[in-house]
Coordinates of C-alpha atoms and ligand atoms in Angstrom, one line a residue:
X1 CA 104.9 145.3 106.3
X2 CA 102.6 147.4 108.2
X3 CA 100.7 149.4 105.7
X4 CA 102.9 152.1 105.2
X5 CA 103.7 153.1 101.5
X6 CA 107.7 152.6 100.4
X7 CA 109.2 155.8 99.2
X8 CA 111.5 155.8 96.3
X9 CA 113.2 158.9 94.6
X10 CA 115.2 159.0 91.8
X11 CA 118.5 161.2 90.4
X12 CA 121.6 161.4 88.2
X13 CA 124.8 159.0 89.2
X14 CA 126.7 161.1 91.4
X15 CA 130.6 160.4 92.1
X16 CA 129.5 159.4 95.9
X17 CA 127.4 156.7 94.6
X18 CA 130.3 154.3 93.8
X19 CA 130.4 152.9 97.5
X20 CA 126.9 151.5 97.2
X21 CA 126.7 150.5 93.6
X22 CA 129.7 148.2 93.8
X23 CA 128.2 147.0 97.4
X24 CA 124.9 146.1 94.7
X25 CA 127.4 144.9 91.7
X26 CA 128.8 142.3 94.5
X27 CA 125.0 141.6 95.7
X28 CA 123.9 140.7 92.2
X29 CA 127.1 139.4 89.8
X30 CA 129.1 136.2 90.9
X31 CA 132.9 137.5 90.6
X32 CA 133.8 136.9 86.9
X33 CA 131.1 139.5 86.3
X34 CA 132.1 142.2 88.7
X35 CA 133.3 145.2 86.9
X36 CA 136.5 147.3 88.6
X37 CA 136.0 150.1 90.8
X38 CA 138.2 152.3 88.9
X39 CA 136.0 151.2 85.9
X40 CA 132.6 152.0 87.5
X41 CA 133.9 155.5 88.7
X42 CA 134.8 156.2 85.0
X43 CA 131.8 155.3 84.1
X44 CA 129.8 157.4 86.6
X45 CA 131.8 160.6 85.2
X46 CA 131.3 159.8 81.4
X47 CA 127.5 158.7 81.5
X48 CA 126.3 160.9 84.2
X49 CA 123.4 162.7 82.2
X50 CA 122.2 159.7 81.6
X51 CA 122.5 157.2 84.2
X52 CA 120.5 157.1 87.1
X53 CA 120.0 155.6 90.6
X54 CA 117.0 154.9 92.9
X55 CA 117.1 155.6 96.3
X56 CA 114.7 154.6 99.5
X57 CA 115.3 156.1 103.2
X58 CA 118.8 154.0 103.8
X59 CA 120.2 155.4 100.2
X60 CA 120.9 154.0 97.4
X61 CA 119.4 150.8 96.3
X62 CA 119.3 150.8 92.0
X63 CA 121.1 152.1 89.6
X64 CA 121.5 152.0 86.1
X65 CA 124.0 153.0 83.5
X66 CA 122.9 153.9 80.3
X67 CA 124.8 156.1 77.5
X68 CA 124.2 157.4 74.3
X69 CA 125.4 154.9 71.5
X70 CA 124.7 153.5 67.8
X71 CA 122.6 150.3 67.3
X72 CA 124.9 147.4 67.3
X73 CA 127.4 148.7 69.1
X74 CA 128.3 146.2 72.3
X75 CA 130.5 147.2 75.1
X76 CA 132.5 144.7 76.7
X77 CA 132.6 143.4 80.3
X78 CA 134.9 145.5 82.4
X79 CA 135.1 147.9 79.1
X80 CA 134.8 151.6 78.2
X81 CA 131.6 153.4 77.3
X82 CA 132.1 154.7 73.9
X83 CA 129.6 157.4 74.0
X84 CA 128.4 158.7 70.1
X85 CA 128.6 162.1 69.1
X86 CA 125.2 161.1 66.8
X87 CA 123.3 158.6 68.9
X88 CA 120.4 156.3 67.6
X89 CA 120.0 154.6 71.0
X90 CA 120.2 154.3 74.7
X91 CA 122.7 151.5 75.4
X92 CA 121.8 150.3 78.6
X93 CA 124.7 148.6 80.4
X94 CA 123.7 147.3 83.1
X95 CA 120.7 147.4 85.6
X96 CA 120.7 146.1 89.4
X97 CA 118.5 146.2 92.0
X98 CA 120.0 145.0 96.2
X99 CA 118.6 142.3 97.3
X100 CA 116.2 143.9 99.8
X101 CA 114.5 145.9 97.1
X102 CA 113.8 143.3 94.2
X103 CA 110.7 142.4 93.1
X104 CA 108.6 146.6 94.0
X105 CA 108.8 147.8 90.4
X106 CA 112.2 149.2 90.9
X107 CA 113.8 147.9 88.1
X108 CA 111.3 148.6 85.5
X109 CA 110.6 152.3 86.8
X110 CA 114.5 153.0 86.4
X111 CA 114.1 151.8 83.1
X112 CA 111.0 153.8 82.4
X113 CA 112.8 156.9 83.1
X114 CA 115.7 156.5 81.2
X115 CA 113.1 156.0 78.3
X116 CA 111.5 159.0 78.9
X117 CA 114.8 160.9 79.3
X118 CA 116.0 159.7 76.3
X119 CA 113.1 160.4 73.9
X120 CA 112.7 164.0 75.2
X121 CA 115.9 163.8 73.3
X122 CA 114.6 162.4 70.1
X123 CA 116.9 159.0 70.8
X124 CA 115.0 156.6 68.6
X125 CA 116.0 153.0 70.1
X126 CA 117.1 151.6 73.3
X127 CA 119.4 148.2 73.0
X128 CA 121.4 145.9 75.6
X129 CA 123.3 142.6 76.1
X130 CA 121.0 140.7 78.5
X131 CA 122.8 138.3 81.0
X132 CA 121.9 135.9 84.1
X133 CA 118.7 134.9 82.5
X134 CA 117.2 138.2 82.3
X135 CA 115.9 138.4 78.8
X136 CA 112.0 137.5 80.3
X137 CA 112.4 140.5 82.1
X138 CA 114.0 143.1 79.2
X139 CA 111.4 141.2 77.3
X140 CA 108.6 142.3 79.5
X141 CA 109.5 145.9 78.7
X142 CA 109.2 145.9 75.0
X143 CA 113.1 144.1 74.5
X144 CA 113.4 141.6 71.2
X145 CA 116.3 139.6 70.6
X146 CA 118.3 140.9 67.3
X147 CA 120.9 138.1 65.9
X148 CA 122.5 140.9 63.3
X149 CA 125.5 141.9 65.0
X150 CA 128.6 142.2 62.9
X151 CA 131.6 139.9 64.0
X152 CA 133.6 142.9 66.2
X153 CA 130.2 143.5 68.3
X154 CA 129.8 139.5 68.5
X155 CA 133.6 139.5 69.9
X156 CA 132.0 142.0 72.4
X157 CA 129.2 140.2 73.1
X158 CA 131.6 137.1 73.9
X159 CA 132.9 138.6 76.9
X160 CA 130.0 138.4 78.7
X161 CA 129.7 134.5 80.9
X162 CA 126.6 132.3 79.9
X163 CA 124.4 132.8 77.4
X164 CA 124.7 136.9 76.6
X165 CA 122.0 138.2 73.9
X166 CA 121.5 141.7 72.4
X167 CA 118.2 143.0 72.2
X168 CA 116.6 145.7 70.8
X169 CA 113.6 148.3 71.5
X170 CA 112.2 151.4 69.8
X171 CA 111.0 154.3 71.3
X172 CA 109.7 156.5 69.4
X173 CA 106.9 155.5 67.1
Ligands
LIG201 C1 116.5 141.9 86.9 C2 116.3 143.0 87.9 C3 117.0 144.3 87.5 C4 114.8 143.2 88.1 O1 114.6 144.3 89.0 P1 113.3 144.4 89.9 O2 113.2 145.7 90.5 O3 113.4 143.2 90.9 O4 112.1 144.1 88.9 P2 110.6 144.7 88.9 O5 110.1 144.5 90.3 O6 110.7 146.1 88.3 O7 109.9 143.7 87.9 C5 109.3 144.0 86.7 C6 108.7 142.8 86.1 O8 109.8 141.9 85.7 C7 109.6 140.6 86.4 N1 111.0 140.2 86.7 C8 111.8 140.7 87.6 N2 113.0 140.0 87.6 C9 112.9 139.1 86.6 C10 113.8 138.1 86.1 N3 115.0 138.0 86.6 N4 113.3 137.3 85.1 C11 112.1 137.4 84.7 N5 111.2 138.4 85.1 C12 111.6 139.2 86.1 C13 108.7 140.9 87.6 O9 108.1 139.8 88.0 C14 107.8 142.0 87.0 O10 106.8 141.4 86.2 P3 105.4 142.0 86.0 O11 105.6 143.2 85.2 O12 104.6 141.0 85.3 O13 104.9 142.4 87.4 C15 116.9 142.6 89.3 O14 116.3 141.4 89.7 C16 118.4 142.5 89.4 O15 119.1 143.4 89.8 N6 118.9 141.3 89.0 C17 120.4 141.1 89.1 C18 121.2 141.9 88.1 C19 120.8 141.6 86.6 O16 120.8 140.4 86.2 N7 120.5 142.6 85.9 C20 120.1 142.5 84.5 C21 121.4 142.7 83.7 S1 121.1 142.6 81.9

C-alpha cells in the first residue's frame, strides 16, 4: 500500500452484475451453499431497488441482496424472494465481500446504506439468517438473535448448513 486512498462507489444490482457476484458467491460459500445462477439473476430482477453492490476500479467486489419482507419470514437456500406488498423489514439475504476486499469497511457500509434506504421508506426492522459464523459481525451492527420463529420459518431456517440463526434489528426509533 503506498498511501493512496481506495475508492469505492456504490449502486443498484444491475442484470450485468451476475458474472461477478456468482465469481464472489464461489469465493465465499463452500458448494452446498452456492445458490444457482438462474436463481441469482431472478433475484437481481425482483430486488433490484433494493439490493446493492460496491464497486472499486476492477468492478464489482460486494453485493448485497436485501428485499422488502415481514418479520419472521425466512427464505430458504436456493429459494424465492417473496417480496411483501406491506413490509415491516429489510430481509437481508445475503452479504459477501471477494476475498481481496475484506476486512476495509465494505461490508458494513453496504449494510449502512441499505439501512438508510430503507428507513427513508419508513421500513421499521431489518432481520436475517446469519451463517458461516457471522453472527459477531451482524451482531456488531445492531443484529440480536430472536428464537420466535413459527415452525414453517424454522423449516426455512433448516436449509441453511451449520448452525443458521435469525436475527433481528430495528431502525427506526
Ligand atoms: C462477513 C463479511 C460480509 C464482512 O465483510 P467485510 O467488508 O470484510 O467487513 P468489514 O470490514 O465491514 O468489518 C466490519 C466489522 O466486522 C468485523 N468482522 C468482519 N468479518 C467478521 C466475521 N466474519 N466475524 C466477526 N467479525 C467480523 C470487522 O473486524 C469489523 O469490526 P470493527 O467494526 O470492530 O472494525 C465478509 O467477510 C464476507 O463476505 N464473508 C463471507 C460471506 C458471509 O459469510 N456473509 C455473511 C452471510 S450471513
Amino acid at each position: 500500500m503506498n498511501g493512496t486512498p481506495i475508492a469505492f462507489w456504490y449502486r443498484s444490482v444491475q442484470d450485468d452484475d451476475l458474472e461477478a457476484i456468482l465469481h464472489i458467491q464461489a469465493e465465499n460459500y463452500p458448494r452446498e451453499m452456492q445458490e444457482s445462477p438462474d436463481v441469482i439473476a431472478e433475484r437481481i430482477a425482483a430486488a433490484r431497488d433494493t439490493s446493492l453492490v460496491t464497486l472499486n476500479s476492477q468492478g464489482v467486489c460486494a453485493y448485497l441482496f436485501a428485499y422488502h419482507s415481514l418479520l419472521g419470514r425466512v427464505t430458504p437456500l436456493d429459494g424465492k424472494f417473496s417480496i411483501a406488498s406491506k413490509p415491516d423489514s429489510l430481509y437481508l439475504h445475503d452479504l459477501a465481500v471477494s476475498r481481496q476486499s475484506t476486512g476495509l469497511g465494505i461490508g458494513r457500509t453496504l449494510v449502512n446504506v441499505a439501512f438508510e434506504l430503507a428507513r427513508m421508506r419508513g421500513i421499521s426492522h431489518s432481520a436475517l439468517i446469519a451463517v458461516q459464523r457471522s453472527s459477531t459481525f451482524w451482531g456488531h451492527l445492531g443484529f440480536r438473535v430472536y428464537n420466535g420463529l413459527d415452525a414453517d420459518s424454522e423449516l426455512m431456517l433448516r436449509t441453511y448448513p451449520g448452525n443458521p440463526c435469525y436475527m433481528v434489528k430495528a431502525l427506526l426509533s
